[in-house]
């Protein structure tokens, strides 16, 4: 039973430590972003939140307007499109080169011939398609996960769990202190105990 209590207390301490580290990291990132804002003159991008569902701008007080929330969806699109085009060009391009190499090796008889049932894919069209997919679908997914799911469902759930673990920790600490007091009183009365 005592091993279970020790393990529970260790888990609670680790959970609290991880949560504290995460909060400290977020505070440091926010402070760094605020310092960068102070160094550079204000622009229209400063009035656009990082996430469309963010309750306030980086200053922590100003609420984003509806147009700025819509811009939060549009601003990451060029970078996401570029990432999708580059990654799919490399992926589909490499696949195209390997397929061409296999065809050459089969024609020369270096590897055995077999019937290939694949359709050739246009690398530029696949790259554009993937870029658009990243710009639209991945962006919407990011906005929803970072703006709704993480702060309200995940962080909210962990906050409730942390409060419950804190309450359990204080009860266990109280039980431990009661046990120590009991042992001390028995020792003062001359009663032997293990």
Short mmCIF file of N, CA and C in Angstrom, two decimals:
data_model
loop_
_atom_site.label_atom_id
_atom_site.label_comp_id
_atom_site.label_asym_id
_atom_site.label_seq_id
_atom_site.Cartn_x
_atom_site.Cartn_y
_atom_site.Cartn_z
N UNK A 1 0.82 -1.19 0.00
CA UNK A 1 0.00 0.00 0.00
C UNK A 1 0.86 1.25 0.00
N UNK A 2 1.96 1.21 0.82
CA UNK A 2 2.83 2.38 0.86
C UNK A 2 3.54 2.57 -0.48
N UNK A 3 3.86 1.49 -1.16
CA UNK A 3 4.50 1.60 -2.48
C UNK A 3 3.57 2.30 -3.45
N UNK A 4 2.29 1.95 -3.39
CA UNK A 4 1.30 2.58 -4.25
C UNK A 4 1.22 4.07 -3.96
N UNK A 5 1.22 4.42 -2.68
CA UNK A 5 1.16 5.83 -2.31
C UNK A 5 2.39 6.57 -2.80
N UNK A 6 3.57 5.96 -2.65
CA UNK A 6 4.81 6.59 -3.12
C UNK A 6 4.78 6.77 -4.63
N UNK A 7 4.31 5.75 -5.35
CA UNK A 7 4.23 5.83 -6.81
C UNK A 7 3.24 6.93 -7.22
N UNK A 8 2.09 6.97 -6.55
CA UNK A 8 1.08 8.00 -6.86
C UNK A 8 1.65 9.39 -6.62
N UNK A 9 2.36 9.57 -5.51
CA UNK A 9 2.94 10.88 -5.21
C UNK A 9 4.00 11.24 -6.24
N UNK A 10 4.80 10.26 -6.69
CA UNK A 10 5.82 10.53 -7.70
C UNK A 10 5.17 10.94 -9.02
N UNK A 11 4.10 10.26 -9.39
CA UNK A 11 3.37 10.60 -10.62
C UNK A 11 2.79 12.00 -10.52
N UNK A 12 2.23 12.33 -9.37
CA UNK A 12 1.65 13.66 -9.18
C UNK A 12 2.73 14.73 -9.28
N UNK A 13 3.88 14.46 -8.67
CA UNK A 13 4.96 15.45 -8.71
C UNK A 13 5.47 15.62 -10.14
N UNK A 14 5.60 14.51 -10.90
CA UNK A 14 6.07 14.59 -12.28
C UNK A 14 5.05 15.33 -13.15
N UNK A 15 3.76 15.04 -12.95
CA UNK A 15 2.72 15.70 -13.73
C UNK A 15 2.73 17.19 -13.46
N UNK A 16 2.85 17.56 -12.20
CA UNK A 16 2.89 18.98 -11.84
C UNK A 16 4.11 19.64 -12.44
N UNK A 17 5.25 18.95 -12.40
CA UNK A 17 6.49 19.51 -12.94
C UNK A 17 6.38 19.71 -14.45
N UNK A 18 5.84 18.72 -15.17
CA UNK A 18 5.68 18.83 -16.63
C UNK A 18 4.74 19.97 -16.96
N UNK A 19 3.64 20.06 -16.24
CA UNK A 19 2.66 21.12 -16.48
C UNK A 19 3.27 22.49 -16.22
N UNK A 20 4.06 22.60 -15.15
CA UNK A 20 4.72 23.86 -14.82
C UNK A 20 5.73 24.22 -15.91
N UNK A 21 6.49 23.24 -16.38
CA UNK A 21 7.46 23.50 -17.45
C UNK A 21 6.77 23.97 -18.72
N UNK A 22 5.61 23.36 -19.06
CA UNK A 22 4.88 23.77 -20.25
C UNK A 22 4.38 25.20 -20.10
N UNK A 23 3.86 25.54 -18.91
CA UNK A 23 3.38 26.90 -18.68
C UNK A 23 4.53 27.89 -18.77
N UNK A 24 5.69 27.53 -18.20
CA UNK A 24 6.85 28.43 -18.25
C UNK A 24 7.31 28.63 -19.68
N UNK A 25 7.30 27.56 -20.50
CA UNK A 25 7.70 27.68 -21.90
C UNK A 25 6.75 28.62 -22.65
N UNK A 26 5.45 28.46 -22.41
CA UNK A 26 4.48 29.32 -23.08
C UNK A 26 4.68 30.77 -22.66
N UNK A 27 4.96 31.01 -21.37
CA UNK A 27 5.21 32.37 -20.90
C UNK A 27 6.45 32.95 -21.56
N UNK A 28 7.51 32.15 -21.66
CA UNK A 28 8.74 32.62 -22.29
C UNK A 28 8.52 32.95 -23.76
N UNK A 29 7.76 32.10 -24.47
CA UNK A 29 7.47 32.37 -25.87
C UNK A 29 6.67 33.66 -26.02
N UNK A 30 5.68 33.85 -25.16
CA UNK A 30 4.86 35.05 -25.22
C UNK A 30 5.71 36.28 -24.92
N UNK A 31 6.59 36.21 -23.91
CA UNK A 31 7.46 37.33 -23.59
C UNK A 31 8.39 37.65 -24.75
N UNK A 32 8.94 36.63 -25.40
CA UNK A 32 9.82 36.84 -26.53
C UNK A 32 9.08 37.51 -27.68
N UNK A 33 7.86 37.05 -27.96
CA UNK A 33 7.07 37.65 -29.03
C UNK A 33 6.73 39.09 -28.70
N UNK A 34 6.40 39.38 -27.44
CA UNK A 34 6.10 40.75 -27.04
C UNK A 34 7.33 41.64 -27.16
N UNK A 35 8.51 41.12 -26.81
CA UNK A 35 9.74 41.89 -26.96
C UNK A 35 10.02 42.20 -28.43
N UNK A 36 9.80 41.21 -29.29
CA UNK A 36 9.99 41.43 -30.71
C UNK A 36 9.03 42.49 -31.24
N UNK A 37 7.80 42.48 -30.73
CA UNK A 37 6.82 43.49 -31.15
C UNK A 37 7.26 44.87 -30.71
N UNK A 38 7.84 44.99 -29.51
CA UNK A 38 8.29 46.29 -29.03
C UNK A 38 9.46 46.81 -29.86
N UNK A 39 10.32 45.90 -30.34
CA UNK A 39 11.48 46.31 -31.11
C UNK A 39 11.10 46.78 -32.52
N UNK A 40 10.09 46.18 -33.09
CA UNK A 40 9.69 46.51 -34.45
C UNK A 40 8.41 47.34 -34.42
N UNK A 41 8.30 48.28 -35.33
CA UNK A 41 7.08 49.09 -35.35
C UNK A 41 5.85 48.23 -35.69
N UNK A 42 4.73 48.66 -35.21
CA UNK A 42 3.49 47.92 -35.38
C UNK A 42 3.08 47.89 -36.86
N UNK A 43 2.64 46.74 -37.31
CA UNK A 43 2.14 46.62 -38.68
C UNK A 43 0.78 45.94 -38.63
N UNK A 44 0.19 45.79 -39.79
CA UNK A 44 -1.13 45.16 -39.83
C UNK A 44 -1.06 43.70 -39.39
N UNK A 45 0.10 43.06 -39.55
CA UNK A 45 0.24 41.67 -39.14
C UNK A 45 0.18 41.51 -37.61
N UNK A 46 0.52 42.57 -36.88
CA UNK A 46 0.44 42.51 -35.43
C UNK A 46 -1.00 42.44 -34.94
N UNK A 47 -1.92 42.83 -35.79
CA UNK A 47 -3.34 42.81 -35.42
C UNK A 47 -4.03 41.51 -35.85
N UNK A 48 -3.22 40.59 -36.39
CA UNK A 48 -3.75 39.29 -36.82
C UNK A 48 -3.28 38.24 -35.82
N UNK A 49 -4.20 37.46 -35.24
CA UNK A 49 -3.79 36.43 -34.27
C UNK A 49 -3.07 35.28 -34.98
N UNK A 50 -2.30 34.53 -34.21
CA UNK A 50 -1.63 33.35 -34.75
C UNK A 50 -2.63 32.28 -35.12
N UNK A 51 -3.74 32.28 -34.43
CA UNK A 51 -4.77 31.27 -34.65
C UNK A 51 -6.12 31.98 -34.70
N UNK A 52 -7.00 31.54 -35.58
CA UNK A 52 -8.28 32.21 -35.76
C UNK A 52 -9.17 32.13 -34.52
N UNK A 53 -8.95 31.15 -33.66
CA UNK A 53 -9.79 30.98 -32.48
C UNK A 53 -9.14 31.54 -31.21
N UNK A 54 -8.03 32.21 -31.37
CA UNK A 54 -7.30 32.78 -30.24
C UNK A 54 -8.16 33.86 -29.58
N UNK A 55 -8.31 33.84 -28.25
CA UNK A 55 -9.19 34.81 -27.60
C UNK A 55 -8.64 36.25 -27.63
N UNK A 56 -7.32 36.42 -27.56
CA UNK A 56 -6.72 37.76 -27.59
C UNK A 56 -5.49 37.74 -28.48
N UNK A 57 -5.04 38.92 -28.82
CA UNK A 57 -3.78 39.05 -29.56
C UNK A 57 -2.63 38.82 -28.59
N UNK A 58 -1.39 38.95 -29.08
CA UNK A 58 -0.23 38.65 -28.25
C UNK A 58 -0.11 39.56 -27.03
N UNK A 59 -0.71 40.75 -27.09
CA UNK A 59 -0.61 41.64 -25.92
C UNK A 59 -1.44 41.14 -24.75
N UNK A 60 -2.33 40.19 -24.99
CA UNK A 60 -3.13 39.59 -23.92
C UNK A 60 -4.38 40.37 -23.58
N UNK A 61 -4.61 41.52 -24.22
CA UNK A 61 -5.79 42.34 -23.90
C UNK A 61 -6.70 42.55 -25.11
N UNK A 62 -6.12 42.80 -26.27
CA UNK A 62 -6.89 43.16 -27.45
C UNK A 62 -7.56 41.93 -28.05
N UNK A 63 -8.88 42.03 -28.26
CA UNK A 63 -9.61 40.95 -28.90
C UNK A 63 -9.53 41.12 -30.42
N UNK A 64 -9.25 40.02 -31.14
CA UNK A 64 -9.16 40.13 -32.60
C UNK A 64 -10.53 40.40 -33.23
N UNK A 65 -10.53 41.16 -34.30
CA UNK A 65 -11.77 41.43 -35.03
C UNK A 65 -12.06 40.27 -35.99
N UNK A 66 -13.26 40.25 -36.53
CA UNK A 66 -13.63 39.19 -37.47
C UNK A 66 -12.72 39.18 -38.71
N UNK A 67 -12.44 40.35 -39.33
CA UNK A 67 -11.52 40.32 -40.47
C UNK A 67 -10.12 39.80 -40.10
N UNK A 68 -9.63 40.13 -38.91
CA UNK A 68 -8.31 39.64 -38.52
C UNK A 68 -8.35 38.13 -38.27
N UNK A 69 -9.47 37.61 -37.80
CA UNK A 69 -9.60 36.17 -37.62
C UNK A 69 -9.61 35.46 -38.99
N UNK A 70 -10.26 36.06 -39.97
CA UNK A 70 -10.25 35.49 -41.32
C UNK A 70 -8.85 35.53 -41.92
N UNK A 71 -8.12 36.61 -41.63
CA UNK A 71 -6.74 36.70 -42.11
C UNK A 71 -5.86 35.64 -41.45
N UNK A 72 -6.20 35.25 -40.23
CA UNK A 72 -5.43 34.20 -39.55
C UNK A 72 -5.53 32.88 -40.31
N UNK A 73 -6.63 32.67 -41.02
CA UNK A 73 -6.76 31.49 -41.88
C UNK A 73 -5.93 31.65 -43.15
N UNK A 74 -5.86 32.87 -43.68
CA UNK A 74 -5.21 33.09 -44.97
C UNK A 74 -3.70 33.24 -44.88
N UNK A 75 -3.18 33.83 -43.82
CA UNK A 75 -1.75 34.12 -43.74
C UNK A 75 -0.84 32.89 -43.84
N UNK A 76 -1.16 31.77 -43.22
CA UNK A 76 -0.24 30.62 -43.32
C UNK A 76 -0.34 29.86 -44.64
N UNK A 77 -1.32 30.20 -45.48
CA UNK A 77 -1.53 29.43 -46.70
C UNK A 77 -0.33 29.43 -47.65
N UNK A 78 0.33 30.56 -47.92
CA UNK A 78 1.48 30.50 -48.85
C UNK A 78 2.60 29.58 -48.36
N UNK A 79 2.92 29.64 -47.06
CA UNK A 79 3.98 28.78 -46.53
C UNK A 79 3.57 27.31 -46.61
N UNK A 80 2.32 27.03 -46.29
CA UNK A 80 1.85 25.64 -46.35
C UNK A 80 1.82 25.14 -47.79
N UNK A 81 1.40 25.99 -48.73
CA UNK A 81 1.40 25.61 -50.14
C UNK A 81 2.82 25.29 -50.60
N UNK A 82 3.77 26.16 -50.23
CA UNK A 82 5.16 25.94 -50.61
C UNK A 82 5.68 24.64 -50.02
N UNK A 83 5.38 24.37 -48.75
CA UNK A 83 5.83 23.13 -48.12
C UNK A 83 5.25 21.91 -48.83
N UNK A 84 3.97 21.98 -49.19
CA UNK A 84 3.33 20.87 -49.89
C UNK A 84 3.93 20.63 -51.26
N UNK A 85 4.19 21.71 -51.99
CA UNK A 85 4.76 21.58 -53.34
C UNK A 85 6.18 20.99 -53.26
N UNK A 86 6.98 21.51 -52.34
CA UNK A 86 8.37 21.03 -52.23
C UNK A 86 8.39 19.55 -51.82
N UNK A 87 7.62 19.20 -50.79
CA UNK A 87 7.66 17.82 -50.30
C UNK A 87 7.12 16.83 -51.34
N UNK A 88 6.03 17.19 -52.00
CA UNK A 88 5.48 16.25 -52.98
C UNK A 88 6.34 16.20 -54.24
N UNK A 89 7.00 17.29 -54.61
CA UNK A 89 7.91 17.25 -55.76
C UNK A 89 9.05 16.29 -55.48
N UNK A 90 9.58 16.36 -54.26
CA UNK A 90 10.66 15.44 -53.90
C UNK A 90 10.13 14.01 -53.87
N UNK A 91 9.00 13.79 -53.23
CA UNK A 91 8.44 12.43 -53.11
C UNK A 91 8.05 11.83 -54.44
N UNK A 92 7.22 12.55 -55.21
CA UNK A 92 6.78 12.03 -56.51
C UNK A 92 7.93 12.01 -57.50
N UNK A 93 8.83 12.99 -57.43
CA UNK A 93 9.98 13.01 -58.33
C UNK A 93 10.90 11.83 -58.10
N UNK A 94 11.16 11.52 -56.84
CA UNK A 94 12.00 10.37 -56.51
C UNK A 94 11.33 9.07 -56.97
N UNK A 95 10.03 8.99 -56.76
CA UNK A 95 9.30 7.80 -57.21
C UNK A 95 9.36 7.67 -58.73
N UNK A 96 9.22 8.80 -59.44
CA UNK A 96 9.30 8.78 -60.89
C UNK A 96 10.68 8.31 -61.35
N UNK A 97 11.74 8.84 -60.71
CA UNK A 97 13.09 8.43 -61.08
C UNK A 97 13.33 6.95 -60.82
N UNK A 98 12.87 6.44 -59.70
CA UNK A 98 13.05 5.02 -59.38
C UNK A 98 12.26 4.14 -60.35
N UNK A 99 11.06 4.59 -60.73
CA UNK A 99 10.26 3.83 -61.69
C UNK A 99 10.94 3.81 -63.06
N UNK A 100 11.50 4.95 -63.47
CA UNK A 100 12.21 5.02 -64.75
C UNK A 100 13.45 4.12 -64.72
N UNK A 101 14.16 4.12 -63.60
CA UNK A 101 15.33 3.25 -63.45
C UNK A 101 14.93 1.78 -63.52
N UNK A 102 13.83 1.42 -62.88
CA UNK A 102 13.34 0.04 -62.94
C UNK A 102 13.00 -0.35 -64.37
N UNK A 103 12.35 0.54 -65.11
CA UNK A 103 11.99 0.27 -66.50
C UNK A 103 13.23 0.05 -67.36
N UNK A 104 14.23 0.89 -67.18
CA UNK A 104 15.48 0.74 -67.94
C UNK A 104 16.15 -0.58 -67.61
N UNK A 105 16.20 -0.93 -66.33
CA UNK A 105 16.83 -2.19 -65.92
C UNK A 105 16.06 -3.40 -66.44
N UNK A 106 14.73 -3.31 -66.53
CA UNK A 106 13.94 -4.41 -67.08
C UNK A 106 14.17 -4.55 -68.58
N UNK A 107 14.26 -3.41 -69.30
CA UNK A 107 14.47 -3.45 -70.75
C UNK A 107 15.83 -4.05 -71.10
N UNK A 108 16.81 -3.82 -70.28
CA UNK A 108 18.17 -4.35 -70.54
C UNK A 108 18.35 -5.76 -70.00
N UNK A 109 17.35 -6.28 -69.33
CA UNK A 109 17.40 -7.65 -68.84
C UNK A 109 18.20 -7.82 -67.55
N UNK A 110 18.49 -6.73 -66.89
CA UNK A 110 19.26 -6.82 -65.64
C UNK A 110 18.38 -7.34 -64.51
N UNK A 111 17.14 -6.95 -64.51
CA UNK A 111 16.17 -7.50 -63.54
C UNK A 111 15.07 -8.18 -64.33
N UNK A 112 14.42 -9.18 -63.74
CA UNK A 112 13.38 -9.90 -64.48
C UNK A 112 12.20 -8.97 -64.82
N UNK A 113 11.61 -9.23 -65.98
CA UNK A 113 10.48 -8.44 -66.44
C UNK A 113 9.21 -8.91 -65.74
N UNK A 114 8.39 -7.97 -65.36
CA UNK A 114 7.06 -8.28 -64.85
C UNK A 114 6.12 -7.15 -65.25
N UNK A 115 4.84 -7.47 -65.27
CA UNK A 115 3.83 -6.53 -65.73
C UNK A 115 3.56 -5.51 -64.63
N UNK A 116 3.84 -4.25 -64.93
CA UNK A 116 3.63 -3.18 -63.96
C UNK A 116 2.26 -2.56 -64.22
N UNK A 117 1.42 -2.55 -63.21
CA UNK A 117 0.06 -2.05 -63.38
C UNK A 117 -0.11 -0.68 -62.73
N UNK A 118 0.87 0.16 -62.84
CA UNK A 118 0.77 1.50 -62.29
C UNK A 118 0.57 2.52 -63.40
N UNK A 119 -0.14 3.54 -63.09
CA UNK A 119 -0.35 4.64 -64.03
C UNK A 119 0.67 5.73 -63.73
N UNK A 120 1.27 6.30 -64.74
CA UNK A 120 2.20 7.39 -64.48
C UNK A 120 1.46 8.62 -63.92
N UNK A 121 2.12 9.29 -62.99
CA UNK A 121 1.53 10.47 -62.34
C UNK A 121 2.32 11.70 -62.77
N UNK A 122 1.61 12.74 -63.12
CA UNK A 122 2.25 14.00 -63.47
C UNK A 122 2.81 14.63 -62.19
N UNK A 123 4.11 14.75 -62.11
CA UNK A 123 4.75 15.28 -60.91
C UNK A 123 4.33 16.73 -60.64
N UNK A 124 4.32 17.62 -61.65
CA UNK A 124 3.90 19.01 -61.36
C UNK A 124 2.46 19.11 -60.88
N UNK A 125 1.54 18.33 -61.51
CA UNK A 125 0.14 18.39 -61.07
C UNK A 125 -0.03 17.82 -59.66
N UNK A 126 0.68 16.74 -59.38
CA UNK A 126 0.61 16.16 -58.03
C UNK A 126 1.17 17.13 -56.99
N UNK A 127 2.23 17.85 -57.36
CA UNK A 127 2.83 18.82 -56.44
C UNK A 127 1.85 19.97 -56.16
N UNK A 128 1.20 20.46 -57.20
CA UNK A 128 0.22 21.55 -57.01
C UNK A 128 -0.95 21.07 -56.17
N UNK A 129 -1.45 19.87 -56.48
CA UNK A 129 -2.56 19.30 -55.71
C UNK A 129 -2.18 19.19 -54.23
N UNK A 130 -0.99 18.67 -53.96
CA UNK A 130 -0.56 18.51 -52.57
C UNK A 130 -0.38 19.86 -51.90
N UNK A 131 0.14 20.85 -52.63
CA UNK A 131 0.29 22.20 -52.07
C UNK A 131 -1.06 22.80 -51.70
N UNK A 132 -2.04 22.65 -52.57
CA UNK A 132 -3.39 23.17 -52.27
C UNK A 132 -3.98 22.43 -51.08
N UNK A 133 -3.80 21.12 -51.05
CA UNK A 133 -4.30 20.32 -49.93
C UNK A 133 -3.70 20.82 -48.61
N UNK A 134 -2.37 21.03 -48.60
CA UNK A 134 -1.72 21.51 -47.38
C UNK A 134 -2.24 22.90 -47.00
N UNK A 135 -2.39 23.78 -47.99
CA UNK A 135 -2.82 25.15 -47.71
C UNK A 135 -4.23 25.21 -47.18
N UNK A 136 -5.09 24.31 -47.62
CA UNK A 136 -6.49 24.37 -47.19
C UNK A 136 -6.77 23.41 -46.04
N UNK A 137 -6.62 22.14 -46.29
CA UNK A 137 -7.03 21.13 -45.30
C UNK A 137 -6.13 21.14 -44.07
N UNK A 138 -4.83 21.16 -44.27
CA UNK A 138 -3.93 21.15 -43.12
C UNK A 138 -4.06 22.43 -42.31
N UNK A 139 -4.29 23.54 -43.00
CA UNK A 139 -4.47 24.81 -42.30
C UNK A 139 -5.72 24.79 -41.43
N UNK A 140 -6.83 24.32 -41.99
CA UNK A 140 -8.08 24.25 -41.21
C UNK A 140 -7.90 23.29 -40.03
N UNK A 141 -7.25 22.16 -40.27
CA UNK A 141 -7.01 21.21 -39.19
C UNK A 141 -6.17 21.84 -38.08
N UNK A 142 -5.11 22.55 -38.47
CA UNK A 142 -4.26 23.22 -37.49
C UNK A 142 -5.06 24.24 -36.70
N UNK A 143 -5.84 25.06 -37.39
CA UNK A 143 -6.60 26.11 -36.71
C UNK A 143 -7.56 25.51 -35.68
N UNK A 144 -8.23 24.43 -36.04
CA UNK A 144 -9.18 23.81 -35.13
C UNK A 144 -8.47 23.11 -33.97
N UNK A 145 -7.41 22.35 -34.27
CA UNK A 145 -6.70 21.65 -33.20
C UNK A 145 -6.04 22.63 -32.23
N UNK A 146 -5.32 23.62 -32.76
CA UNK A 146 -4.61 24.56 -31.90
C UNK A 146 -5.53 25.56 -31.24
N UNK A 147 -6.64 25.89 -31.89
CA UNK A 147 -7.50 26.94 -31.35
C UNK A 147 -8.66 26.44 -30.52
N UNK A 148 -9.11 25.21 -30.75
CA UNK A 148 -10.28 24.72 -30.03
C UNK A 148 -9.95 23.48 -29.21
N UNK A 149 -9.44 22.45 -29.86
CA UNK A 149 -9.23 21.17 -29.19
C UNK A 149 -8.19 21.27 -28.09
N UNK A 150 -7.02 21.83 -28.41
CA UNK A 150 -5.95 21.86 -27.41
C UNK A 150 -6.27 22.74 -26.20
N UNK A 151 -6.68 24.01 -26.39
CA UNK A 151 -6.89 24.83 -25.19
C UNK A 151 -8.11 24.45 -24.37
N UNK A 152 -9.17 24.01 -25.03
CA UNK A 152 -10.39 23.76 -24.27
C UNK A 152 -10.54 22.31 -23.83
N UNK A 153 -10.26 21.38 -24.73
CA UNK A 153 -10.46 19.97 -24.38
C UNK A 153 -9.25 19.37 -23.67
N UNK A 154 -8.06 19.54 -24.26
CA UNK A 154 -6.88 18.89 -23.69
C UNK A 154 -6.39 19.64 -22.46
N UNK A 155 -6.10 20.95 -22.61
CA UNK A 155 -5.61 21.72 -21.46
C UNK A 155 -6.66 21.77 -20.35
N UNK A 156 -7.92 21.93 -20.73
CA UNK A 156 -8.99 21.95 -19.72
C UNK A 156 -9.07 20.63 -18.97
N UNK A 157 -8.94 19.53 -19.69
CA UNK A 157 -8.96 18.21 -19.05
C UNK A 157 -7.77 18.02 -18.12
N UNK A 158 -6.59 18.45 -18.57
CA UNK A 158 -5.40 18.31 -17.72
C UNK A 158 -5.48 19.24 -16.51
N UNK A 159 -6.09 20.41 -16.68
CA UNK A 159 -6.26 21.30 -15.52
C UNK A 159 -7.14 20.64 -14.47
N UNK A 160 -8.23 20.00 -14.91
CA UNK A 160 -9.11 19.29 -13.96
C UNK A 160 -8.37 18.13 -13.31
N UNK A 161 -7.60 17.40 -14.11
CA UNK A 161 -6.82 16.29 -13.58
C UNK A 161 -5.79 16.79 -12.57
N UNK A 162 -5.17 17.92 -12.87
CA UNK A 162 -4.17 18.49 -11.96
C UNK A 162 -4.81 18.89 -10.63
N UNK A 163 -5.98 19.50 -10.70
CA UNK A 163 -6.66 19.87 -9.45
C UNK A 163 -7.03 18.63 -8.64
N UNK A 164 -7.49 17.58 -9.33
CA UNK A 164 -7.82 16.34 -8.63
C UNK A 164 -6.60 15.70 -8.01
N UNK A 165 -5.48 15.69 -8.74
CA UNK A 165 -4.24 15.12 -8.21
C UNK A 165 -3.71 15.95 -7.05
N UNK A 166 -3.86 17.27 -7.13
CA UNK A 166 -3.45 18.12 -6.01
C UNK A 166 -4.26 17.81 -4.76
N UNK A 167 -5.57 17.62 -4.92
CA UNK A 167 -6.41 17.27 -3.78
C UNK A 167 -6.01 15.92 -3.20
N UNK A 168 -5.75 14.95 -4.07
CA UNK A 168 -5.33 13.63 -3.61
C UNK A 168 -3.98 13.71 -2.91
N UNK A 169 -3.08 14.52 -3.45
CA UNK A 169 -1.76 14.69 -2.84
C UNK A 169 -1.87 15.28 -1.45
N UNK A 170 -2.73 16.29 -1.29
CA UNK A 170 -2.87 16.89 0.04
C UNK A 170 -3.49 15.90 1.03
N UNK A 171 -4.40 15.07 0.57
CA UNK A 171 -4.99 14.05 1.46
C UNK A 171 -3.93 13.02 1.86
N UNK A 172 -3.12 12.59 0.88
CA UNK A 172 -2.07 11.62 1.19
C UNK A 172 -1.04 12.22 2.14
N UNK A 173 -0.71 13.48 1.93
CA UNK A 173 0.24 14.15 2.81
C UNK A 173 -0.33 14.23 4.23
N UNK A 174 -1.62 14.53 4.31
CA UNK A 174 -2.27 14.58 5.62
C UNK A 174 -2.26 13.22 6.30
N UNK A 175 -2.50 12.15 5.52
CA UNK A 175 -2.48 10.81 6.10
C UNK A 175 -1.07 10.46 6.58
N UNK A 176 -0.06 10.86 5.81
CA UNK A 176 1.32 10.57 6.19
C UNK A 176 1.67 11.32 7.48
N UNK A 177 1.27 12.59 7.56
CA UNK A 177 1.56 13.37 8.76
C UNK A 177 0.83 12.79 9.97
N UNK A 178 -0.38 12.30 9.77
CA UNK A 178 -1.12 11.67 10.86
C UNK A 178 -0.39 10.42 11.34
N UNK A 179 0.14 9.64 10.41
CA UNK A 179 0.89 8.43 10.77
C UNK A 179 2.14 8.77 11.55
N UNK A 180 2.83 9.84 11.13
CA UNK A 180 4.04 10.26 11.86
C UNK A 180 3.69 10.73 13.27
N UNK A 181 2.60 11.46 13.39
CA UNK A 181 2.17 11.93 14.70
C UNK A 181 1.81 10.75 15.60
N UNK A 182 1.13 9.76 15.03
CA UNK A 182 0.76 8.57 15.80
C UNK A 182 2.01 7.84 16.30
N UNK A 183 3.00 7.69 15.42
CA UNK A 183 4.25 7.04 15.82
C UNK A 183 4.97 7.83 16.90
N UNK A 184 4.97 9.15 16.75
CA UNK A 184 5.62 9.99 17.74
C UNK A 184 4.94 9.86 19.10
N UNK A 185 3.61 9.87 19.11
CA UNK A 185 2.89 9.73 20.38
C UNK A 185 3.12 8.37 21.02
N UNK A 186 3.15 7.31 20.18
CA UNK A 186 3.43 5.99 20.72
C UNK A 186 4.84 5.93 21.30
N UNK A 187 5.79 6.59 20.63
CA UNK A 187 7.17 6.62 21.11
C UNK A 187 7.28 7.38 22.42
N UNK A 188 6.51 8.46 22.57
CA UNK A 188 6.54 9.24 23.81
C UNK A 188 5.93 8.47 24.97
N UNK A 189 4.97 7.62 24.67
CA UNK A 189 4.32 6.83 25.71
C UNK A 189 5.08 5.56 26.04
N UNK A 190 6.18 5.32 25.32
CA UNK A 190 6.99 4.14 25.60
C UNK A 190 6.46 2.88 24.96
N UNK A 191 5.54 3.03 24.04
CA UNK A 191 4.99 1.86 23.36
C UNK A 191 5.92 1.50 22.21
N UNK A 192 6.30 0.24 22.13
CA UNK A 192 7.16 -0.23 21.07
C UNK A 192 6.35 -0.31 19.78
N UNK A 193 6.98 0.06 18.72
CA UNK A 193 6.36 -0.12 17.42
C UNK A 193 7.42 -0.52 16.42
N UNK A 194 6.99 -1.03 15.34
CA UNK A 194 7.92 -1.64 14.39
C UNK A 194 8.89 -0.63 13.93
#
